[in-house]
mmCIF file of C-alpha atoms and ligand atoms in Angstrom:
data_model
loop_
_atom_site.group_PDB
_atom_site.id
_atom_site.type_symbol
_atom_site.label_atom_id
_atom_site.label_comp_id
_atom_site.label_asym_id
_atom_site.label_seq_id
_atom_site.Cartn_x
_atom_site.Cartn_y
_atom_site.Cartn_z
ATOM 1 C CA UNK A 850 -47.071 -72.229 -23.163
ATOM 2 C CA UNK A 851 -46.811 -68.749 -24.689
ATOM 3 C CA UNK A 852 -43.921 -66.837 -23.124
ATOM 4 C CA UNK A 853 -45.677 -64.587 -20.618
ATOM 5 C CA UNK A 854 -42.759 -64.380 -18.137
ATOM 6 C CA UNK A 855 -41.508 -61.442 -20.117
ATOM 7 C CA UNK A 856 -44.055 -59.172 -18.450
ATOM 8 C CA UNK A 857 -43.351 -60.594 -14.988
ATOM 9 C CA UNK A 858 -39.694 -59.543 -15.260
ATOM 10 C CA UNK A 859 -40.168 -56.131 -16.882
ATOM 11 C CA UNK A 860 -43.096 -55.077 -14.694
ATOM 12 C CA UNK A 861 -41.396 -56.161 -11.476
ATOM 13 C CA UNK A 862 -38.264 -54.228 -12.434
ATOM 14 C CA UNK A 863 -40.058 -50.924 -12.982
ATOM 15 C CA UNK A 864 -43.409 -51.065 -11.175
ATOM 16 C CA UNK A 865 -42.909 -53.570 -8.388
ATOM 17 C CA UNK A 866 -43.790 -57.103 -7.496
ATOM 18 C CA UNK A 867 -47.520 -56.661 -6.841
ATOM 19 C CA UNK A 868 -48.238 -54.954 -10.160
ATOM 20 C CA UNK A 869 -46.394 -57.787 -11.872
ATOM 21 C CA UNK A 870 -48.550 -60.416 -10.167
ATOM 22 C CA UNK A 871 -51.806 -58.667 -11.105
ATOM 23 C CA UNK A 872 -50.754 -58.201 -14.722
ATOM 24 C CA UNK A 873 -49.449 -61.763 -15.014
ATOM 25 C CA UNK A 874 -52.773 -63.042 -13.713
ATOM 26 C CA UNK A 875 -54.692 -60.958 -16.275
ATOM 27 C CA UNK A 876 -52.369 -62.140 -19.032
ATOM 28 C CA UNK A 877 -52.986 -65.762 -18.105
ATOM 29 C CA UNK A 878 -56.754 -65.138 -18.307
ATOM 30 C CA UNK A 879 -56.310 -63.479 -21.704
ATOM 31 C CA UNK A 880 -54.072 -66.162 -23.136
ATOM 32 C CA UNK A 881 -56.070 -69.140 -21.824
ATOM 33 C CA UNK A 882 -58.560 -69.199 -24.751
ATOM 34 C CA UNK A 883 -55.605 -69.242 -27.166
ATOM 35 C CA UNK A 884 -54.345 -72.508 -25.705
ATOM 36 C CA UNK A 885 -57.802 -74.053 -25.751
ATOM 37 C CA UNK A 886 -58.326 -73.604 -21.980
ATOM 38 C CA UNK A 887 -55.733 -76.280 -21.290
ATOM 39 C CA UNK A 888 -55.852 -76.773 -17.502
ATOM 40 C CA UNK A 889 -52.067 -77.144 -17.268
ATOM 41 C CA UNK A 890 -51.384 -73.731 -18.807
ATOM 42 C CA UNK A 891 -52.563 -71.423 -15.992
ATOM 43 C CA UNK A 892 -50.674 -73.494 -13.406
ATOM 44 C CA UNK A 893 -47.388 -73.453 -15.264
ATOM 45 C CA UNK A 894 -47.761 -69.853 -16.422
ATOM 46 C CA UNK A 895 -48.602 -68.523 -12.967
ATOM 47 C CA UNK A 896 -45.903 -70.612 -11.295
ATOM 48 C CA UNK A 897 -43.306 -69.397 -13.805
ATOM 49 C CA UNK A 898 -44.415 -65.770 -13.518
ATOM 50 C CA UNK A 899 -44.302 -65.917 -9.740
ATOM 51 C CA UNK A 900 -40.768 -67.286 -9.738
ATOM 52 C CA UNK A 901 -39.599 -64.832 -12.414
ATOM 53 C CA UNK A 902 -41.115 -61.882 -10.507
ATOM 54 C CA UNK A 903 -39.757 -63.049 -7.152
ATOM 55 C CA UNK A 904 -36.245 -63.364 -8.530
ATOM 56 C CA UNK A 905 -36.361 -60.008 -10.270
ATOM 57 C CA UNK A 906 -37.622 -58.394 -7.080
ATOM 58 C CA UNK A 907 -35.106 -60.113 -4.836
ATOM 59 C CA UNK A 908 -32.214 -59.259 -7.079
ATOM 60 C CA UNK A 909 -29.512 -57.604 -5.062
ATOM 61 C CA UNK A 910 -25.999 -56.430 -5.676
ATOM 62 C CA UNK A 911 -24.306 -59.767 -6.053
ATOM 63 C CA UNK A 912 -26.986 -61.512 -8.094
ATOM 64 C CA UNK A 913 -27.123 -61.747 -11.843
ATOM 65 C CA UNK A 914 -29.412 -62.390 -14.760
ATOM 66 C CA UNK A 915 -28.626 -66.093 -14.846
ATOM 67 C CA UNK A 916 -30.582 -66.627 -11.646
ATOM 68 C CA UNK A 917 -33.831 -65.257 -13.103
ATOM 69 C CA UNK A 918 -33.405 -67.183 -16.327
ATOM 70 C CA UNK A 919 -32.500 -70.511 -14.747
ATOM 71 C CA UNK A 920 -35.077 -70.401 -11.954
ATOM 72 C CA UNK A 921 -37.897 -69.575 -14.392
ATOM 73 C CA UNK A 922 -36.803 -72.398 -16.697
ATOM 74 C CA UNK A 923 -36.521 -74.756 -13.765
ATOM 75 C CA UNK A 924 -39.994 -74.081 -12.325
ATOM 76 C CA UNK A 925 -41.492 -74.560 -15.799
ATOM 77 C CA UNK A 926 -39.595 -77.795 -16.169
ATOM 78 C CA UNK A 927 -40.734 -78.989 -12.757
ATOM 79 C CA UNK A 928 -44.428 -78.050 -13.018
ATOM 80 C CA UNK A 929 -44.748 -79.476 -16.527
ATOM 81 C CA UNK A 930 -43.159 -82.735 -15.440
ATOM 82 C CA UNK A 931 -45.457 -83.025 -12.399
ATOM 83 C CA UNK A 932 -48.575 -82.286 -14.450
ATOM 84 C CA UNK A 933 -47.472 -84.737 -17.122
ATOM 85 C CA UNK A 934 -47.002 -87.474 -14.529
ATOM 86 C CA UNK A 935 -50.384 -86.761 -12.901
ATOM 87 C CA UNK A 936 -52.089 -86.919 -16.278
ATOM 88 C CA UNK A 937 -50.261 -90.216 -16.906
ATOM 89 C CA UNK A 938 -48.778 -89.008 -20.182
ATOM 90 C CA UNK A 939 -46.141 -91.110 -21.956
ATOM 91 C CA UNK A 940 -42.493 -90.307 -21.288
ATOM 92 C CA UNK A 941 -42.069 -89.111 -24.863
ATOM 93 C CA UNK A 942 -44.841 -86.511 -24.506
ATOM 94 C CA UNK A 943 -43.647 -85.434 -21.072
ATOM 95 C CA UNK A 944 -40.103 -84.852 -22.340
ATOM 96 C CA UNK A 945 -41.326 -82.774 -25.277
ATOM 97 C CA UNK A 946 -43.631 -80.680 -23.078
ATOM 98 C CA UNK A 947 -40.944 -80.183 -20.466
ATOM 99 C CA UNK A 948 -38.400 -79.065 -23.056
ATOM 100 C CA UNK A 949 -40.908 -76.688 -24.638
ATOM 101 C CA UNK A 950 -41.988 -74.936 -21.442
ATOM 102 C CA UNK A 951 -38.457 -74.679 -20.097
ATOM 103 C CA UNK A 952 -37.300 -73.144 -23.379
ATOM 104 C CA UNK A 953 -40.245 -70.750 -23.432
ATOM 105 C CA UNK A 954 -39.223 -69.624 -19.931
ATOM 106 C CA UNK A 955 -35.632 -69.006 -21.001
ATOM 107 C CA UNK A 956 -36.528 -67.137 -24.180
ATOM 108 C CA UNK A 957 -39.128 -64.942 -22.564
ATOM 109 C CA UNK A 958 -36.829 -63.863 -19.709
ATOM 110 C CA UNK A 959 -33.882 -63.301 -22.044
ATOM 111 C CA UNK A 960 -36.034 -61.086 -24.277
ATOM 112 C CA UNK A 961 -37.261 -59.165 -21.220
ATOM 113 C CA UNK A 962 -33.714 -58.449 -20.078
ATOM 114 C CA UNK A 963 -32.702 -57.534 -23.602
ATOM 115 C CA UNK A 964 -35.509 -55.030 -24.062
ATOM 116 C CA UNK A 965 -34.924 -53.167 -20.782
ATOM 117 C CA UNK A 966 -32.282 -50.749 -22.136
ATOM 118 C CA UNK A 967 -34.772 -49.625 -24.806
ATOM 119 C CA UNK A 968 -37.480 -49.141 -22.199
ATOM 120 C CA UNK A 969 -35.066 -47.149 -20.035
ATOM 121 C CA UNK A 970 -34.112 -44.887 -22.910
ATOM 122 C CA UNK A 971 -37.739 -44.128 -23.737
ATOM 123 C CA UNK A 972 -38.948 -43.546 -20.166
ATOM 124 C CA UNK A 973 -35.825 -42.030 -18.557
ATOM 125 C CA UNK A 974 -35.748 -44.617 -15.842
ATOM 126 C CA UNK A 975 -33.359 -47.262 -14.599
ATOM 127 C CA UNK A 976 -33.872 -50.842 -13.434
ATOM 128 C CA UNK A 977 -32.143 -52.541 -10.497
ATOM 129 C CA UNK A 978 -30.467 -54.811 -13.028
ATOM 130 C CA UNK A 979 -28.860 -51.899 -14.847
ATOM 131 C CA UNK A 980 -27.776 -50.383 -11.525
ATOM 132 C CA UNK A 981 -26.061 -53.634 -10.564
ATOM 133 C CA UNK A 982 -24.241 -53.583 -13.880
ATOM 134 C CA UNK A 983 -23.141 -49.980 -13.315
ATOM 135 C CA UNK A 984 -21.957 -50.753 -9.772
ATOM 136 C CA UNK A 985 -19.365 -53.258 -10.918
ATOM 137 C CA UNK A 986 -15.832 -51.876 -10.452
ATOM 138 C CA UNK A 987 -15.075 -53.237 -13.929
ATOM 139 C CA UNK A 988 -17.200 -50.538 -15.612
ATOM 140 C CA UNK A 989 -14.853 -48.609 -17.952
ATOM 141 C CA UNK A 990 -15.563 -45.261 -16.283
ATOM 142 C CA UNK A 991 -14.975 -46.569 -12.759
ATOM 143 C CA UNK A 992 -11.772 -48.208 -13.971
ATOM 144 C CA UNK A 993 -10.606 -44.913 -15.432
ATOM 145 C CA UNK A 994 -11.422 -43.155 -12.170
ATOM 146 C CA UNK A 995 -9.454 -45.761 -10.223
ATOM 147 C CA UNK A 996 -6.365 -45.341 -12.416
ATOM 148 C CA UNK A 997 -6.423 -41.645 -13.365
ATOM 149 C CA UNK A 998 -7.947 -40.141 -10.207
ATOM 150 C CA UNK A 999 -7.348 -42.612 -7.372
ATOM 151 C CA UNK A 1000 -8.199 -40.075 -4.669
ATOM 152 C CA UNK A 1001 -11.540 -39.305 -6.292
ATOM 153 C CA UNK A 1002 -12.181 -43.030 -6.703
ATOM 154 C CA UNK A 1003 -11.695 -43.620 -2.991
ATOM 155 C CA UNK A 1004 -13.755 -40.563 -2.086
ATOM 156 C CA UNK A 1005 -16.612 -41.806 -4.292
ATOM 157 C CA UNK A 1006 -16.660 -45.205 -2.594
ATOM 158 C CA UNK A 1007 -17.051 -43.573 0.815
ATOM 159 C CA UNK A 1008 -19.717 -41.173 -0.492
ATOM 160 C CA UNK A 1009 -21.535 -44.231 -1.845
ATOM 161 C CA UNK A 1010 -21.534 -45.919 1.562
ATOM 162 C CA UNK A 1011 -22.867 -42.804 3.264
ATOM 163 C CA UNK A 1012 -25.474 -42.123 0.579
ATOM 164 C CA UNK A 1013 -26.649 -45.738 0.518
ATOM 165 C CA UNK A 1014 -27.152 -45.827 4.303
ATOM 166 C CA UNK A 1015 -28.949 -42.461 4.382
ATOM 167 C CA UNK A 1016 -31.196 -43.186 1.389
ATOM 168 C CA UNK A 1017 -32.171 -46.528 2.862
ATOM 169 C CA UNK A 1018 -32.955 -44.871 6.220
ATOM 170 C CA UNK A 1019 -35.348 -42.299 4.719
ATOM 171 C CA UNK A 1020 -36.979 -44.838 2.392
ATOM 172 C CA UNK A 1021 -35.468 -43.411 -0.801
ATOM 173 C CA UNK A 1022 -33.931 -45.580 -3.529
ATOM 174 C CA UNK A 1023 -30.601 -46.591 -2.012
ATOM 175 C CA UNK A 1024 -29.313 -48.268 -5.180
ATOM 176 C CA UNK A 1025 -29.795 -45.111 -7.212
ATOM 177 C CA UNK A 1026 -28.089 -43.061 -4.472
ATOM 178 C CA UNK A 1027 -25.181 -45.517 -4.243
ATOM 179 C CA UNK A 1028 -24.659 -45.810 -7.984
ATOM 180 C CA UNK A 1029 -25.044 -42.061 -8.431
ATOM 181 C CA UNK A 1030 -22.326 -41.573 -5.828
ATOM 182 C CA UNK A 1031 -19.946 -43.855 -7.732
ATOM 183 C CA UNK A 1032 -20.258 -41.606 -10.777
ATOM 184 C CA UNK A 1033 -20.858 -38.156 -9.260
ATOM 185 C CA UNK A 1034 -17.291 -36.847 -9.739
ATOM 186 C CA UNK A 1035 -16.375 -38.456 -13.082
ATOM 187 C CA UNK A 1036 -16.041 -34.907 -14.456
ATOM 188 C CA UNK A 1037 -12.813 -34.646 -12.467
ATOM 189 C CA UNK A 1038 -11.276 -37.001 -15.038
ATOM 190 C CA UNK A 1039 -10.836 -33.898 -17.212
ATOM 191 C CA UNK A 1040 -8.224 -32.521 -14.771
ATOM 192 C CA UNK A 1041 -7.644 -34.897 -11.841
ATOM 193 C CA UNK A 1042 -4.644 -33.025 -10.391
ATOM 194 C CA UNK A 1043 -6.657 -29.877 -9.714
ATOM 195 C CA UNK A 1044 -8.615 -31.685 -6.995
ATOM 196 C CA UNK A 1045 -6.989 -32.046 -3.563
ATOM 197 C CA UNK A 1046 -7.825 -35.716 -3.085
ATOM 198 C CA UNK A 1047 -5.566 -36.575 -6.069
ATOM 199 C CA UNK A 1048 -2.665 -34.273 -5.214
ATOM 200 C CA UNK A 1049 0.621 -35.506 -3.878
ATOM 201 C CA UNK A 1050 3.070 -32.701 -3.249
ATOM 202 C CA UNK A 1051 2.667 -30.253 -6.107
ATOM 203 C CA UNK A 1052 -0.480 -28.159 -6.150
ATOM 204 C CA UNK A 1053 -1.176 -26.770 -9.634
ATOM 205 C CA UNK A 1054 -3.391 -24.071 -8.089
ATOM 206 C CA UNK A 1055 -0.250 -22.335 -6.821
ATOM 207 C CA UNK A 1056 0.298 -21.141 -10.379
ATOM 208 C CA UNK A 1057 -3.257 -19.861 -10.845
ATOM 209 C CA UNK A 1058 -5.308 -16.922 -9.603
ATOM 210 C CA UNK A 1059 -8.191 -17.843 -7.252
ATOM 211 C CA UNK A 1060 -10.645 -17.006 -10.018
ATOM 212 C CA UNK A 1061 -8.929 -19.340 -12.500
ATOM 213 C CA UNK A 1062 -8.894 -22.075 -9.864
ATOM 214 C CA UNK A 1063 -12.593 -21.558 -9.163
ATOM 215 C CA UNK A 1064 -13.423 -21.782 -12.848
ATOM 216 C CA UNK A 1065 -11.660 -25.124 -13.194
ATOM 217 C CA UNK A 1066 -13.252 -26.576 -10.074
ATOM 218 C CA UNK A 1067 -16.814 -25.396 -10.646
ATOM 219 C CA UNK A 1068 -16.668 -26.926 -14.114
ATOM 220 C CA UNK A 1069 -16.521 -30.533 -12.863
ATOM 221 C CA UNK A 1070 -20.256 -31.295 -12.308
ATOM 222 C CA UNK A 1071 -20.898 -30.117 -15.880
ATOM 223 C CA UNK A 1072 -18.112 -32.384 -17.079
ATOM 224 C CA UNK A 1073 -19.593 -35.269 -15.062
ATOM 225 C CA UNK A 1074 -22.823 -34.788 -17.008
ATOM 226 C CA UNK A 1075 -20.957 -34.543 -20.309
ATOM 227 C CA UNK A 1076 -18.829 -37.657 -19.744
ATOM 228 C CA UNK A 1077 -21.786 -39.559 -18.270
ATOM 229 C CA UNK A 1078 -23.827 -38.832 -21.380
ATOM 230 C CA UNK A 1079 -21.003 -40.000 -23.585
ATOM 231 C CA UNK A 1080 -20.983 -43.296 -21.673
ATOM 232 C CA UNK A 1081 -24.807 -43.465 -21.836
ATOM 233 C CA UNK A 1082 -25.425 -43.490 -18.094
ATOM 234 C CA UNK A 1083 -29.145 -43.540 -17.187
ATOM 235 C CA UNK A 1084 -30.922 -40.270 -16.380
ATOM 236 C CA UNK A 1085 -31.236 -40.730 -12.575
ATOM 237 C CA UNK A 1086 -27.451 -41.183 -12.374
ATOM 238 C CA UNK A 1087 -26.748 -38.201 -14.649
ATOM 239 C CA UNK A 1088 -29.096 -36.087 -12.526
ATOM 240 C CA UNK A 1089 -27.130 -36.853 -9.367
ATOM 241 C CA UNK A 1090 -23.823 -36.102 -11.109
ATOM 242 C CA UNK A 1091 -25.048 -32.780 -12.419
ATOM 243 C CA UNK A 1092 -26.805 -31.626 -9.212
ATOM 244 C CA UNK A 1093 -24.345 -32.655 -6.514
ATOM 245 C CA UNK A 1094 -22.936 -29.150 -5.931
ATOM 246 C CA UNK A 1095 -26.086 -27.225 -6.858
ATOM 247 C CA UNK A 1096 -25.320 -23.498 -6.689
ATOM 248 C CA UNK A 1097 -23.077 -23.660 -3.613
ATOM 249 C CA UNK A 1098 -20.090 -21.348 -3.229
ATOM 250 C CA UNK A 1099 -16.468 -22.468 -3.220
ATOM 251 C CA UNK A 1100 -15.435 -21.391 0.229
ATOM 252 C CA UNK A 1101 -11.656 -21.715 -0.016
ATOM 253 C CA UNK A 1102 -10.962 -19.849 -3.248
ATOM 254 C CA UNK A 1103 -13.526 -17.151 -2.508
ATOM 255 C CA UNK A 1104 -11.782 -16.418 0.788
ATOM 256 C CA UNK A 1105 -8.398 -16.443 -0.876
ATOM 257 C CA UNK A 1106 -9.604 -13.951 -3.487
ATOM 258 C CA UNK A 1107 -11.116 -11.755 -0.776
ATOM 259 C CA UNK A 1108 -7.874 -11.777 1.220
ATOM 260 C CA UNK A 1109 -5.822 -10.811 -1.813
ATOM 261 C CA UNK A 1110 -8.236 -8.012 -2.695
ATOM 262 C CA UNK A 1111 -8.278 -6.687 0.877
ATOM 263 C CA UNK A 1112 -4.476 -6.686 1.111
ATOM 264 C CA UNK A 1113 -4.157 -4.866 -2.177
ATOM 265 C CA UNK A 1114 -6.932 -2.455 -1.211
ATOM 266 C CA UNK A 1115 -8.887 -3.499 -4.310
ATOM 267 C CA UNK A 1116 -12.599 -4.024 -4.786
ATOM 268 C CA UNK A 1117 -13.891 -7.277 -3.232
ATOM 269 C CA UNK A 1118 -14.468 -10.177 -5.660
ATOM 270 C CA UNK A 1119 -17.945 -10.964 -6.969
ATOM 271 C CA UNK A 1120 -19.064 -14.009 -4.983
ATOM 272 C CA UNK A 1121 -21.200 -15.247 -7.896
ATOM 273 C CA UNK A 1122 -18.018 -16.040 -9.801
ATOM 274 C CA UNK A 1123 -17.106 -18.515 -7.071
ATOM 275 C CA UNK A 1124 -20.408 -20.421 -7.182
ATOM 276 C CA UNK A 1125 -21.277 -23.596 -9.021
ATOM 277 C CA UNK A 1126 -23.891 -22.914 -11.695
ATOM 278 C CA UNK A 1127 -25.549 -26.338 -11.847
ATOM 279 C CA UNK A 1128 -29.157 -27.211 -10.850
ATOM 280 C CA UNK A 1129 -29.910 -27.799 -7.154
ATOM 281 C CA UNK A 1130 -30.938 -31.354 -6.114
ATOM 282 C CA UNK A 1131 -34.378 -32.233 -7.466
ATOM 283 C CA UNK A 1132 -34.846 -35.662 -5.837
ATOM 284 C CA UNK A 1133 -34.200 -37.103 -2.355
ATOM 285 C CA UNK A 1134 -31.468 -39.365 -3.795
ATOM 286 C CA UNK A 1135 -29.710 -36.408 -5.374
ATOM 287 C CA UNK A 1136 -29.864 -34.394 -2.134
ATOM 288 C CA UNK A 1137 -28.579 -37.337 -0.122
ATOM 289 C CA UNK A 1138 -25.539 -37.599 -2.420
ATOM 290 C CA UNK A 1139 -24.917 -33.840 -2.077
ATOM 291 C CA UNK A 1140 -24.917 -34.144 1.723
ATOM 292 C CA UNK A 1141 -22.834 -37.343 1.708
ATOM 293 C CA UNK A 1142 -20.327 -35.703 -0.638
ATOM 294 C CA UNK A 1143 -19.705 -32.600 1.494
ATOM 295 C CA UNK A 1144 -19.732 -34.703 4.646
ATOM 296 C CA UNK A 1145 -17.068 -37.048 3.282
ATOM 297 C CA UNK A 1146 -14.838 -34.207 2.059
ATOM 298 C CA UNK A 1147 -15.091 -32.309 5.350
ATOM 299 C CA UNK A 1148 -14.622 -35.377 7.536
ATOM 300 C CA UNK A 1149 -11.580 -36.476 5.566
ATOM 301 C CA UNK A 1150 -9.824 -33.124 5.819
ATOM 302 C CA UNK A 1151 -10.806 -32.588 9.483
ATOM 303 C CA UNK A 1152 -9.268 -35.842 10.709
ATOM 304 C CA UNK A 1153 -12.066 -36.145 13.290
ATOM 305 C CA UNK A 1154 -12.217 -39.571 14.928
ATOM 306 C CA UNK A 1155 -15.045 -39.404 17.431
ATOM 307 C CA UNK A 1156 -18.790 -39.284 17.040
ATOM 308 C CA UNK A 1157 -19.469 -36.142 19.049
ATOM 309 C CA UNK A 1158 -17.191 -33.992 16.879
ATOM 310 C CA UNK A 1159 -18.411 -35.738 13.751
ATOM 311 C CA UNK A 1160 -21.997 -34.832 14.598
ATOM 312 C CA UNK A 1161 -21.104 -31.168 15.104
ATOM 313 C CA UNK A 1162 -19.286 -31.016 11.790
ATOM 314 C CA UNK A 1163 -22.039 -32.820 9.863
ATOM 315 C CA UNK A 1164 -24.727 -30.542 11.330
ATOM 316 C CA UNK A 1165 -22.768 -27.449 10.362
ATOM 317 C CA UNK A 1166 -22.347 -28.754 6.806
ATOM 318 C CA UNK A 1167 -26.026 -29.532 6.391
ATOM 319 C CA UNK A 1168 -26.994 -26.177 7.898
ATOM 320 C CA UNK A 1169 -24.836 -24.457 5.305
ATOM 321 C CA UNK A 1170 -26.654 -26.281 2.497
ATOM 322 C CA UNK A 1171 -30.024 -25.306 3.920
ATOM 323 C CA UNK A 1172 -28.909 -21.670 4.345
ATOM 324 C CA UNK A 1173 -27.759 -21.615 0.721
ATOM 325 C CA UNK A 1174 -31.207 -22.985 -0.267
ATOM 326 C CA UNK A 1175 -29.821 -26.128 -1.853
ATOM 327 C CA UNK A 1176 -32.407 -28.550 -0.466
ATOM 328 C CA UNK A 1177 -35.669 -26.748 -1.214
ATOM 329 C CA UNK A 1178 -36.471 -28.751 -4.398
ATOM 330 C CA UNK A 1179 -35.345 -32.101 -3.009
ATOM 331 C CA UNK A 1180 -38.501 -33.139 -1.181
ATOM 332 C CA UNK A 1181 -36.538 -33.813 2.026
ATOM 333 C CA UNK A 1182 -38.329 -32.994 5.291
ATOM 334 C CA UNK A 1183 -36.699 -31.879 8.542
ATOM 335 C CA UNK A 1184 -37.374 -35.360 9.899
ATOM 336 C CA UNK A 1185 -35.569 -36.843 6.880
ATOM 337 C CA UNK A 1186 -32.578 -34.625 7.574
ATOM 338 C CA UNK A 1187 -32.349 -35.877 11.171
ATOM 339 C CA UNK A 1188 -32.578 -39.458 9.878
ATOM 340 C CA UNK A 1189 -29.816 -38.750 7.358
ATOM 341 C CA UNK A 1190 -27.535 -37.341 10.080
ATOM 342 C CA UNK A 1191 -28.121 -40.465 12.194
ATOM 343 C CA UNK A 1192 -27.373 -42.708 9.231
ATOM 344 C CA UNK A 1193 -24.115 -40.877 8.452
ATOM 345 C CA UNK A 1194 -23.088 -41.141 12.108
ATOM 346 C CA UNK A 1195 -23.786 -44.869 12.139
ATOM 347 C CA UNK A 1196 -21.459 -45.295 9.156
ATOM 348 C CA UNK A 1197 -18.700 -43.302 10.868
ATOM 349 C CA UNK A 1198 -19.344 -45.120 14.148
ATOM 350 C CA UNK A 1199 -18.485 -48.305 12.291
ATOM 351 C CA UNK A 1200 -15.254 -46.700 11.144
ATOM 352 C CA UNK A 1201 -14.361 -45.386 14.600
ATOM 353 C CA UNK A 1202 -15.431 -48.670 16.243
ATOM 354 C CA UNK A 1203 -17.651 -46.595 18.459
ATOM 355 C CA UNK A 1204 -21.335 -46.855 19.208
ATOM 356 C CA UNK A 1205 -23.760 -43.972 18.758
ATOM 357 C CA UNK A 1206 -25.774 -43.366 21.904
ATOM 358 C CA UNK A 1207 -29.518 -42.979 21.625
ATOM 359 C CA UNK A 1208 -31.761 -41.276 22.294
ATOM 360 C CA UNK A 1209 -30.088 -38.834 24.711
ATOM 361 C CA UNK A 1210 -27.452 -37.679 22.249
ATOM 362 C CA UNK A 1211 -30.115 -36.903 19.661
ATOM 363 C CA UNK A 1212 -32.363 -34.848 21.946
ATOM 364 C CA UNK A 1213 -29.494 -32.977 23.600
ATOM 365 C CA UNK A 1214 -28.116 -31.523 20.410
ATOM 366 C CA UNK A 1215 -31.488 -31.273 18.716
HETATM 367 FE FE1 FE2 B 225 -17.904 -32.946 -6.829
HETATM 368 FE FE1 FE2 B 226 -17.376 -35.489 -4.586
#
């Protein structure tokens, strides 16, 4: 049978399971005249496409390509054998047919997987398969983060858990949010020691003016984009890395600069110089990572270990983002924001071994 499983895999990966079924069905109709309307062809082709599409759709973090390839080959093998037996073919013919259809299944799925990177480059998208690949701790960039900026590495893992839970809760793409979180701070690799999570003892900012410190720190989302491009990360991941601080202001160094200026009786610093100058989040996934990122940083430094205080802190952080107009291009609704807060709290509840009470707690604080 002509290798039509190719389309089942590629279309499921980018457009969903249903589209893949419709297109596979149309393809079978189109190809049927080419195989002389052989009655076995539509059965095998549809069976193979269904299995290929189902496996591509069901692919989750721990799965791999082998499953799609082998299952498609197997169903072809099986259906061809059954049809051969029903048609009372000789064993010789059955074996040849079986080998042919199984091989056609393997080749067509392998080609589909091979062509995906090209498709992703052209259409600026990313498949679940590529996201799984990028989520492996063995990826060279994640390895570098683990070795050169261990604090940032740990921070990113927690941000990923928060972002995944929140994205899932609002119906956004949780794999994009999670993978984006893994890579959001890779720009810190340019100067790991200037970020608190990687400092032990010495703080290099002691030797710098607040303005110099701010310049180094606000540079990191731009560096994340730069490094991510060098490593050919897909666009949705680069977007998250570049947007995760938007145009927010660095609170700590701005205050420090203001204090110094006030003491010296000098003019107050320009607050624009203490702001990030990257784009604000343009997708729900990007906004979720921004909120997860600030939540993680604030929770870690606060040392809070109960849900009530956690909720207060998280609400104040999100309010600050809204006040600084960081979420207006993200497509998040007020209802989404409440759902995100709940999702974050559930994650922390797991960490505190505490249960979040509903619905009273939610209505009380409103
Ligand atoms: Fe960051
Ligand atoms: Fe971060």
